[in-house]
Short mmCIF file of C-alpha atoms in Angstrom, two decimals:
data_model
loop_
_atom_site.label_atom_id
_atom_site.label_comp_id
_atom_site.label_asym_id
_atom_site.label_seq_id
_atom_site.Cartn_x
_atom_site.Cartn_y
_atom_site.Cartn_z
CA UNK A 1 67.41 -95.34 135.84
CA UNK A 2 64.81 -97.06 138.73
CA UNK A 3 65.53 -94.55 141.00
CA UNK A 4 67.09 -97.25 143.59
CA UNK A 5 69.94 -96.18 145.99
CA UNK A 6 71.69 -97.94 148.42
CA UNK A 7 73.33 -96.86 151.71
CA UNK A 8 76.27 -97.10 152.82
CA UNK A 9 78.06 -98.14 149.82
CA UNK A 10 80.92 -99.02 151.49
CA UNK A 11 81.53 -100.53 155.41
CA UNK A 12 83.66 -101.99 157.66
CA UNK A 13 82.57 -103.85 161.31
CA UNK A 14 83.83 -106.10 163.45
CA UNK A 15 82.33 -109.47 164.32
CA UNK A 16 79.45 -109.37 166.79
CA UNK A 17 78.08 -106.00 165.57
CA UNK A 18 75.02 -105.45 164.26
CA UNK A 19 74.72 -104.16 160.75
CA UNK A 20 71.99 -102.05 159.01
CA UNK A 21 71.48 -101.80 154.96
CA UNK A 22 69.31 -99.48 153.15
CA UNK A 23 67.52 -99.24 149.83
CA UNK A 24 65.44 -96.29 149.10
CA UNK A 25 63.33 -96.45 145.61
CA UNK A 26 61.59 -93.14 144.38
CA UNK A 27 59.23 -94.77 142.11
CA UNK A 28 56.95 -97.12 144.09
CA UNK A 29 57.28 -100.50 143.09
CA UNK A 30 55.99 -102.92 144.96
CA UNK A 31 58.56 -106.30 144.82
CA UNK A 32 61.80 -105.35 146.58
CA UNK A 33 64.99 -107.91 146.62
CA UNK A 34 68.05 -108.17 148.54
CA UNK A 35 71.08 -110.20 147.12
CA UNK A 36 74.22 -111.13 148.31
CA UNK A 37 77.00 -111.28 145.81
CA UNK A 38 80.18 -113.83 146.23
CA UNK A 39 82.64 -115.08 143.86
CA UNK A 40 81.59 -118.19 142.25
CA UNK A 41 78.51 -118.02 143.63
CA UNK A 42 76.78 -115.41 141.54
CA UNK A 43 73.66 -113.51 143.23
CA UNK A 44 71.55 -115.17 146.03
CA UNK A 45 68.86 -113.83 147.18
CA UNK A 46 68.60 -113.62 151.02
CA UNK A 47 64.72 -111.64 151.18
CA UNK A 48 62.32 -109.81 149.11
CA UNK A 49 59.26 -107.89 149.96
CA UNK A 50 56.31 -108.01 147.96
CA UNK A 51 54.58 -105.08 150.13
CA UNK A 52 54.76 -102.85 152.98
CA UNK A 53 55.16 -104.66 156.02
CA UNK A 54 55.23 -108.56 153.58
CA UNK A 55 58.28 -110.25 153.19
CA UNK A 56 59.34 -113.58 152.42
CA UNK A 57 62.82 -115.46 152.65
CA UNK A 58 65.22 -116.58 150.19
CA UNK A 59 67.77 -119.40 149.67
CA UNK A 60 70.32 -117.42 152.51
CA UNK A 61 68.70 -115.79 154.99
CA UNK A 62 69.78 -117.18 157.53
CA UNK A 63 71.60 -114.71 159.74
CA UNK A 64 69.59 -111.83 158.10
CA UNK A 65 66.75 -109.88 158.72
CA UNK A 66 64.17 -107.31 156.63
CA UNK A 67 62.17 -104.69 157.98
CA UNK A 68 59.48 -102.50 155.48
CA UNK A 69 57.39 -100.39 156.99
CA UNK A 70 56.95 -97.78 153.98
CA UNK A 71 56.62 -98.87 150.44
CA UNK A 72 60.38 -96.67 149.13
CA UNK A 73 62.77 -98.16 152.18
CA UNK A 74 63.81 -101.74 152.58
CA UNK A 75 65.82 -102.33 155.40
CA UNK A 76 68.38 -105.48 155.74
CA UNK A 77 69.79 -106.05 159.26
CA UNK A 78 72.32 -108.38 160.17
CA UNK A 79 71.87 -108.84 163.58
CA UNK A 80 75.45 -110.28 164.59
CA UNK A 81 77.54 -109.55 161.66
CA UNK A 82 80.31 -112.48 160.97
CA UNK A 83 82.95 -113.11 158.86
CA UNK A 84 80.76 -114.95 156.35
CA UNK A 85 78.70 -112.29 155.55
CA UNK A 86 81.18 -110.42 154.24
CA UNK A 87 79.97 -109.72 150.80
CA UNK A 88 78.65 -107.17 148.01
CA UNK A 89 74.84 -106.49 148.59
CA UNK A 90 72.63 -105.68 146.17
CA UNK A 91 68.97 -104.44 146.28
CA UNK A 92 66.39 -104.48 143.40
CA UNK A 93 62.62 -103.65 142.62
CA UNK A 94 60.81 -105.70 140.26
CA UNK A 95 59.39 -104.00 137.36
CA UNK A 96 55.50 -104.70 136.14
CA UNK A 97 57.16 -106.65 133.64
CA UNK A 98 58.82 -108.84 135.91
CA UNK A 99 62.34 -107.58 135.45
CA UNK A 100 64.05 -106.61 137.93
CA UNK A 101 66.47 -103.19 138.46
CA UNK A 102 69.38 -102.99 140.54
CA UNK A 103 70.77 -100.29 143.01
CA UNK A 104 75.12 -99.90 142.87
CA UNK A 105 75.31 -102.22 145.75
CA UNK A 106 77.31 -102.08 149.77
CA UNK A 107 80.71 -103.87 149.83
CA UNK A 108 80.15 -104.69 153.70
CA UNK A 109 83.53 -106.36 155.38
CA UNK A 110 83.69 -108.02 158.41
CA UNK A 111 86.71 -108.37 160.73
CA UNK B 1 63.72 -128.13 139.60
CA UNK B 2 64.16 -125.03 137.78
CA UNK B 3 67.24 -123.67 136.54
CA UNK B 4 69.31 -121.33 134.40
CA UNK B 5 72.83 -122.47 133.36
CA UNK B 6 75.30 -120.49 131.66
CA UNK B 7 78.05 -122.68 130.31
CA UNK B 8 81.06 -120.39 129.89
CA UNK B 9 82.25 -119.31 132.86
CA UNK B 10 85.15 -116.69 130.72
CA UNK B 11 85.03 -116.07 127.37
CA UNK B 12 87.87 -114.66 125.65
CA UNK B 13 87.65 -112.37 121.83
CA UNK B 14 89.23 -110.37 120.20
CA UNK B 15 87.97 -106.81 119.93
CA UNK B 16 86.14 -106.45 116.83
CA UNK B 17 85.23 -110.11 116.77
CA UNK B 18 81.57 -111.55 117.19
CA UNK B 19 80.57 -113.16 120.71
CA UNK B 20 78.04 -114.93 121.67
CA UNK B 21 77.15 -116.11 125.30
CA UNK B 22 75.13 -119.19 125.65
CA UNK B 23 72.39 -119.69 128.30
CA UNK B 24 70.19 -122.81 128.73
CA UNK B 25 67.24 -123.02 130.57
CA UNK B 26 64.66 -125.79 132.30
CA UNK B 27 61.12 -124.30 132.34
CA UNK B 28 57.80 -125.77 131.18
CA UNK B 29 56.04 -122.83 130.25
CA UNK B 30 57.28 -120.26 127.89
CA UNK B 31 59.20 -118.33 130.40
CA UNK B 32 60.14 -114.62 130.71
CA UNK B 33 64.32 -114.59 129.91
CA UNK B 34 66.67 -112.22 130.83
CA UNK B 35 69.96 -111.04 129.94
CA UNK B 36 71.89 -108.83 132.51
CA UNK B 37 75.84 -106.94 132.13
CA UNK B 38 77.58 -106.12 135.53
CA UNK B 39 80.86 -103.91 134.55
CA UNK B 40 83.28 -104.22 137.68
CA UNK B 41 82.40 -102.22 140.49
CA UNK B 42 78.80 -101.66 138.87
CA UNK B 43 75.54 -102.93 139.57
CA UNK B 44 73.37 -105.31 137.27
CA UNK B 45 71.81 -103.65 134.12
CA UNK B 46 69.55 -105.07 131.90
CA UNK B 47 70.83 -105.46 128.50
CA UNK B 48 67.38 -106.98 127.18
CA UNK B 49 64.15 -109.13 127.91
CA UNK B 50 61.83 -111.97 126.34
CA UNK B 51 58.30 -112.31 127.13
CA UNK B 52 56.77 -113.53 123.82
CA UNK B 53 56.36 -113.01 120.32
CA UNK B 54 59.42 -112.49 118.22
CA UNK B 55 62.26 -114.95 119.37
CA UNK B 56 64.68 -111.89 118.51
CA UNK B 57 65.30 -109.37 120.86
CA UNK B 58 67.32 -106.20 120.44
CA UNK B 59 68.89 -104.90 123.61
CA UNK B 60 71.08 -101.81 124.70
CA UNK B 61 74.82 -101.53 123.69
CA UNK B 62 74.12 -103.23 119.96
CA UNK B 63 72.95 -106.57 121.88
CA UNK B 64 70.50 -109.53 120.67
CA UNK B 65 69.51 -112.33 122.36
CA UNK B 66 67.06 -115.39 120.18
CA UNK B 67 65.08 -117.35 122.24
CA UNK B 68 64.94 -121.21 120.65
CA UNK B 69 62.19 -122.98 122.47
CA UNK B 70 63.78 -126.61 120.75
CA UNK B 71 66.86 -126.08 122.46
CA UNK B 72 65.97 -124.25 125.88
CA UNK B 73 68.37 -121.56 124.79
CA UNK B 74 68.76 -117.90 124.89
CA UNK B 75 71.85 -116.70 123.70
CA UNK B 76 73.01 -113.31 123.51
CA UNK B 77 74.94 -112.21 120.78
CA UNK B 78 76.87 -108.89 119.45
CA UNK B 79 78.32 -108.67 115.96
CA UNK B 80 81.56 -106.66 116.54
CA UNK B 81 82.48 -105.92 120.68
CA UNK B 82 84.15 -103.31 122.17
CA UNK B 83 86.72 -102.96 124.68
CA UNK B 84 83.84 -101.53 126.58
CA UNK B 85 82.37 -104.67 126.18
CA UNK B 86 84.81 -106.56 129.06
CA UNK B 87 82.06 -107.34 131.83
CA UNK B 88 79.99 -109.87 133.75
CA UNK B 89 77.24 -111.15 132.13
CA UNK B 90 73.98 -113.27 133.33
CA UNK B 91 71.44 -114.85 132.19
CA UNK B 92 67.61 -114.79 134.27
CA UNK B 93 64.00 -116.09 134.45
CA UNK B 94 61.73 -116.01 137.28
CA UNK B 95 60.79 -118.72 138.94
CA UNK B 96 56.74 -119.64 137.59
CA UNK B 97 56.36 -116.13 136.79
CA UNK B 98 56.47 -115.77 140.68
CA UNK B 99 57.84 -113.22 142.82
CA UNK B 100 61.76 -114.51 142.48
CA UNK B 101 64.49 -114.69 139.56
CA UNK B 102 66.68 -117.26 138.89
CA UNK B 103 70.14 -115.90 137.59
CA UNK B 104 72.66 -118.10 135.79
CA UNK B 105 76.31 -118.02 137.79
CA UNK B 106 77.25 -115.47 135.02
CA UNK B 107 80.02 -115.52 132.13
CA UNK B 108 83.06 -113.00 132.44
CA UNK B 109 84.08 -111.18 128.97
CA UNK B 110 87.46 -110.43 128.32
CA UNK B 111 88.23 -108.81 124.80
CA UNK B 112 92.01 -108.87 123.25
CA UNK B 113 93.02 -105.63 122.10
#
């Protein structure tokens, strides 16, 4: 168990609204990952943070945003939610050894 | 470009029956391979990992995985499954032993009772 939870597992918004996702990790790891999950598409990552306040992009981050201002939180904002974001979300830390552990995820729907 | 590929996209056996999931990879270096389950509803767990050494690795759950440099391949493998055993599976490296992973598009289990 890495200690990684996710909040809120589950939500529904409309289009338009802005949308906040948290992971909280109790065992201060540096790397930090969020992934979006689709059918067919396997995980993408969208951001990852290799530090407090450092954070880099991934292949769909467009639309998405990633806020870390204390090494256990990693916040992932979408700033106009749409109907293309809905999706399962996944966070992660990165072990020393490069592997990486996953929280249970957010099934976030849009309408 | 670097990639991982997993082949299968569902695999169907019979419970009791041997499996074993292929996964391919591009890398130059000796990478770092990964083999992940995801049961529905779950998050990713790691099963097991290869870093160096011996090319067989023993995972959780009764799982093995043998890295063959000649072939690019890391397969994972379980004698004898388990209903239990009906899950998502993929397949990761990182990227140059950077910051990011590259996960295969995964290979869905299904076991026959």
């Amino acid at each position: 168990d890495a200690g990684i939870t996710q909040s809120p597992r589950h939500k529904v918004t409309e289009t338009g609204t802005p949308v906040t996702l948290r992971c909280h990790q109790t065992e201060n790891h540096r790397y930090m990952y969020w992934y979006r999950q689709d059918p067919g598409h396997g995980l993408r990552l969208i951001h990852y943070s290799y530090g407090v306040k450092d954070t880099d992009k991934g292949e769909v981050s467009d639309g998405y945003s990633v806020s870390r201002s204390k090494t256990e939180d990693f916040l992932l904002t979408l700033e106009s939610a749409t109907s293309s974001q809905t999706s399962v979300y996944f966070c992660a830390i990165r072990a020393t050894s490069h592997e990486q552990y996953f929280g249970p995820g957010t099934r976030l729907t849009v309408t | 470009a670097q990639s991982v590929t997993q082949p299968d996209i569902h695999i169907t056996v019979s419970e009791g029956a041997s499996l074993e999931l292929r996964c391919n990879y591009s890398y130059g270096a000796t990478p770092y391979l990964f083999w992940y389950v995801q049961s529905p509803g779950q998050g990713l767990q790691l099963l097991l990992k290869y870093f160096s050494g011996d090319t067989l690795v023993q995972g959780i759950k009764g799982f093995e995985a043998e890295f063959k440099r000649s072939q690019s391949s890391f397969n994972l493998r379980k004698p004898s499954v388990h209903w239990s055993d009906a899950a998502e599976y993929f397949c990761a490296a990182p990227m140059n032993r950077d910051d990011k992973i590259i996960f295969g598009k995964g290979t869905r289990l299904h076991i026959l009772p």
